[in-house]
XYZ file of N, CA, C and O in Angstrom:
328
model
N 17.276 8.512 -42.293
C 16.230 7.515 -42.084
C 15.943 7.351 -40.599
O 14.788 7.330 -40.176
N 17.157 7.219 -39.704
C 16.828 6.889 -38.145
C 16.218 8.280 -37.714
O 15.291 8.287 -36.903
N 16.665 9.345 -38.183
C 15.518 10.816 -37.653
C 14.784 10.868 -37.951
O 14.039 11.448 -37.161
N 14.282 10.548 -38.894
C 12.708 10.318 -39.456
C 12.042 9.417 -38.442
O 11.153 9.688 -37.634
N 12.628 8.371 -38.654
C 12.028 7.102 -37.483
C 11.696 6.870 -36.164
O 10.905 6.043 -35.711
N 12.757 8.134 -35.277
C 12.577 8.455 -34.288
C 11.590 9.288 -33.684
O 11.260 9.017 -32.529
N 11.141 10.109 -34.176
C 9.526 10.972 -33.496
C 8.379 9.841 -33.796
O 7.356 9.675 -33.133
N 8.781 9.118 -34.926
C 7.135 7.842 -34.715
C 7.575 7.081 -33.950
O 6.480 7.242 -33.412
N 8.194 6.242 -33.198
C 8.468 5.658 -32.178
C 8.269 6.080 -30.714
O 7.782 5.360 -29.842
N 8.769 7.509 -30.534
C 8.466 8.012 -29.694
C 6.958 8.640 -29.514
O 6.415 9.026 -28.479
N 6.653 8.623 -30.342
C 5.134 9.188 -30.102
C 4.434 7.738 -30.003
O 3.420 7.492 -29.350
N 5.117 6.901 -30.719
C 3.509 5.604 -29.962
C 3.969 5.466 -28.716
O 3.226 5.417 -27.735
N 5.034 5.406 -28.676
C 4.895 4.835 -26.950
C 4.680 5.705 -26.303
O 4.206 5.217 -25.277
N 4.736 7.405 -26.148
C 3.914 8.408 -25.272
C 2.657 7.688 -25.337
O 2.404 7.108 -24.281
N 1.599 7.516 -26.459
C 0.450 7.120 -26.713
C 0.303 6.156 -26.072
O -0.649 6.285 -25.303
N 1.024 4.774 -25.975
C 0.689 3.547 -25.088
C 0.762 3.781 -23.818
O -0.003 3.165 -23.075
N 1.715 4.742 -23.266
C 1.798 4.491 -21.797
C 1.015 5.796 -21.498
O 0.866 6.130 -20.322
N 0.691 6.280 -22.143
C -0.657 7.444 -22.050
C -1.796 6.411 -21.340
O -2.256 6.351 -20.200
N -2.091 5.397 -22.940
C -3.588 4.600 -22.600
C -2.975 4.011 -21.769
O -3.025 4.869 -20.888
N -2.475 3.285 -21.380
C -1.794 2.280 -19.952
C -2.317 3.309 -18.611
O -2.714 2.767 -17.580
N -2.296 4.095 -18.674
C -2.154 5.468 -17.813
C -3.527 5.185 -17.424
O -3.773 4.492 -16.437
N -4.602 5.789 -18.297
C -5.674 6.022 -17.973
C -6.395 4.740 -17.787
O -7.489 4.838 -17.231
N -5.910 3.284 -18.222
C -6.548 2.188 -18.279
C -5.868 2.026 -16.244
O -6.529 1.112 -15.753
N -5.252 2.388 -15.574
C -5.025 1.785 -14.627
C -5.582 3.254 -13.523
O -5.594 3.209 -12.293
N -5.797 3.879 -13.964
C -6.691 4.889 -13.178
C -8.035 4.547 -13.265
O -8.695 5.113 -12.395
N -8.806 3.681 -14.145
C -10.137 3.805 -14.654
C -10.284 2.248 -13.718
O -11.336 1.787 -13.275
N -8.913 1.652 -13.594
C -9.568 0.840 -12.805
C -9.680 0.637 -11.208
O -10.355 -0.200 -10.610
N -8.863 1.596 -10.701
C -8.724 2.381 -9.508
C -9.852 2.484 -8.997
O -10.265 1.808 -8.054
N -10.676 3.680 -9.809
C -11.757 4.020 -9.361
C -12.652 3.172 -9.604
O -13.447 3.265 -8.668
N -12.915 2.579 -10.143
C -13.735 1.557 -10.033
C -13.897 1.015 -8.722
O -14.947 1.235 -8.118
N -13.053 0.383 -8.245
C -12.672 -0.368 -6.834
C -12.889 0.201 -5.483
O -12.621 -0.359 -4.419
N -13.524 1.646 -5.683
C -13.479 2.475 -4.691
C -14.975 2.226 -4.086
O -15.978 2.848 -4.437
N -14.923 1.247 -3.159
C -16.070 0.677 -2.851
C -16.559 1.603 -1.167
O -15.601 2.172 -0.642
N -17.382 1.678 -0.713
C -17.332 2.675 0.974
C -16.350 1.258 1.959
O -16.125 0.096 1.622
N -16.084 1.786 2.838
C -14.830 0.929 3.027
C -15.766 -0.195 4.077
O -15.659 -1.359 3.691
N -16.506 -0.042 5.120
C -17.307 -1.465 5.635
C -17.958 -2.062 4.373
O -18.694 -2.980 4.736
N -17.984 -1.902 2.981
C -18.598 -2.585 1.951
C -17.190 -3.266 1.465
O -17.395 -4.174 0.658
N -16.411 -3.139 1.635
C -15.174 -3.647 1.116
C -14.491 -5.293 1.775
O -14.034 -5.400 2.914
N -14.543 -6.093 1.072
C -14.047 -7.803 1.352
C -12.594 -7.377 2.036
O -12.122 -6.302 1.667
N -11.926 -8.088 2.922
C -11.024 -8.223 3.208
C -10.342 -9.617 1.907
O -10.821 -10.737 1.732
N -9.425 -9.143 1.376
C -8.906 -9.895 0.441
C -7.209 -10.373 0.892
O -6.210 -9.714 0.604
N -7.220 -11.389 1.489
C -6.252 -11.894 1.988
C -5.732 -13.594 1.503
O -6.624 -14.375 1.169
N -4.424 -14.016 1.499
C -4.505 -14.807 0.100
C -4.849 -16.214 1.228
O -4.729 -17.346 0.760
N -5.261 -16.044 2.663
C -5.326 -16.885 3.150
C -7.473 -17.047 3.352
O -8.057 -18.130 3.397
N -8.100 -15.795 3.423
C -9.370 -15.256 3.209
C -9.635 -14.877 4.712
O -10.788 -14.568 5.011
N -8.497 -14.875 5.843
C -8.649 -14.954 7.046
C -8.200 -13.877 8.063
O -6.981 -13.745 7.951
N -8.590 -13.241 8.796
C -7.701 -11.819 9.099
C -6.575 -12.389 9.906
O -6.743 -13.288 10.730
N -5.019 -11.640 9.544
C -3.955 -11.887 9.767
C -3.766 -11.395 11.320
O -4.613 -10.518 11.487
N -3.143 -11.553 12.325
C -3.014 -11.037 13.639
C -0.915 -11.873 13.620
O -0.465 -12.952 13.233
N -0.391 -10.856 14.138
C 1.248 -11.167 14.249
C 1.009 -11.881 15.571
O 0.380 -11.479 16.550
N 1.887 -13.451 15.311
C 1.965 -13.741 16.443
C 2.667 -13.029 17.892
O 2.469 -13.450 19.031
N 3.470 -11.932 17.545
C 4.261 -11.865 18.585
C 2.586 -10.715 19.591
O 2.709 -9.747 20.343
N 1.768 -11.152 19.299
C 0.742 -9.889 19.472
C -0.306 -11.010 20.567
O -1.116 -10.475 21.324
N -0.128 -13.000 20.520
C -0.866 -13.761 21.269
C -0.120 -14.219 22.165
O 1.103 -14.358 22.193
N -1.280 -14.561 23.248
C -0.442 -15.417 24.388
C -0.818 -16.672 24.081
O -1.457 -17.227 23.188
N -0.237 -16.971 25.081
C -0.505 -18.694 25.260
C -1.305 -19.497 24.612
O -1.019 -20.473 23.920
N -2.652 -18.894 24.951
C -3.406 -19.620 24.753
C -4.469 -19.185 23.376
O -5.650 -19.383 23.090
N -3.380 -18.537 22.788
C -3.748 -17.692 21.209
C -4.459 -16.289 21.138
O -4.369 -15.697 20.062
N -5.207 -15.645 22.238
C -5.290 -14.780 22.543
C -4.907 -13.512 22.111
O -3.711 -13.310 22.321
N -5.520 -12.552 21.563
C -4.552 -11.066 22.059
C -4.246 -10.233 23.302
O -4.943 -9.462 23.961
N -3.142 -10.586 23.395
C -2.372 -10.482 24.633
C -2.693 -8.814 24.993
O -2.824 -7.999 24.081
N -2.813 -8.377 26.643
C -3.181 -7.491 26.880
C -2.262 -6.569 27.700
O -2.461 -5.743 28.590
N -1.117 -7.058 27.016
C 0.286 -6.183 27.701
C 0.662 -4.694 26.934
O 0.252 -4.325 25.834
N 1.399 -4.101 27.689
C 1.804 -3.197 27.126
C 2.741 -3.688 25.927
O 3.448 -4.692 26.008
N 2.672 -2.980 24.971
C 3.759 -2.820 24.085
C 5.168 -2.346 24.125
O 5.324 -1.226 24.612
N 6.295 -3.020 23.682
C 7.215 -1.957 23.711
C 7.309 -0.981 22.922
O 6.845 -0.948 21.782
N 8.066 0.096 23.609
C 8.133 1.215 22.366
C 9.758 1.484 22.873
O 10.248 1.395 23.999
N 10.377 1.850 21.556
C 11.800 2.013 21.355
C 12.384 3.790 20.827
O 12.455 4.268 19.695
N 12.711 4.391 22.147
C 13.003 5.546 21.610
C 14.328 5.680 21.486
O 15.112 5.337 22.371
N 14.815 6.404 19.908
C 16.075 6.858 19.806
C 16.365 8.390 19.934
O 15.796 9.384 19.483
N 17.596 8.180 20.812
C 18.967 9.526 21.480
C 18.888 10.288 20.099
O 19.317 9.649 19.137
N 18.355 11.685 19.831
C 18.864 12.536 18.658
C 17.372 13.008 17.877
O 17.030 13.675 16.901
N 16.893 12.402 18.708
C 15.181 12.181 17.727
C 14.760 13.699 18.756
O 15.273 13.901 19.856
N 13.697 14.671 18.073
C 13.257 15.829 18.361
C 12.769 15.356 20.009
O 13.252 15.558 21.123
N 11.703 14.718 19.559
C 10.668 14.547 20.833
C 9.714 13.422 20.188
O 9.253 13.287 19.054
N 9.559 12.331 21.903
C 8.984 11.001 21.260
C 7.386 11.676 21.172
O 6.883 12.656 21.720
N 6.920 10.778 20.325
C 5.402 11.163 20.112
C 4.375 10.665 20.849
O 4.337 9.438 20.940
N 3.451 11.357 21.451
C 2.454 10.942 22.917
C 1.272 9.636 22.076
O 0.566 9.647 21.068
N 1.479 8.968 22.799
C 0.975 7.552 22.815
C -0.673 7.351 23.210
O -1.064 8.325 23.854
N -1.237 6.807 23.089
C -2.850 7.000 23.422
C -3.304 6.495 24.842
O -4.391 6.647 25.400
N -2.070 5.796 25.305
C -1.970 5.440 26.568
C -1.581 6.510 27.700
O -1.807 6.232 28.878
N -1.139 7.435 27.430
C -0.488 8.451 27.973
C -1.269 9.289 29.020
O -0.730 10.250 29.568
């Protein structure tokens, strides 16, 4: 009885997560809007900036960045500042 039972079980759920499959691809593309047509969707509706990135006076600060290279690494990668 359980070998019998076992290929129909297994075949619906290939089948569900089949349609699951194509139901979350179909909605993928959907969403594929040209990207300046696209909302910034943020749960605040506001563009995010890291504070450690303002000065004082809220600003984006116009310092260099640090950059952190590690001993063992091939070769650091050239920077746009460079």
């Amino acid at each position: 009885m359980l070998s019998a039972l076992f290929p129909l079980v297994y075949g619906s759920v290939f089948v569900f997560l089949l349609v699951q499959a194509f139901r979350m691809m179909r909605l993928s593309s959907s969403s594929t809007a040209p990207a300046n047509s696209r909302r910034r969707t943020d749960r605040t509706g506001l563009l995010t900036t890291h504070p450690e990135l303002l000065d004082a006076n809220g600003s984006i600060t116009g310092e260099d960045l640090l950059v952190v290279h590690f001993p063992g690494q091939d070769r650091p990668e050239a920077s746009i500042t460079d």
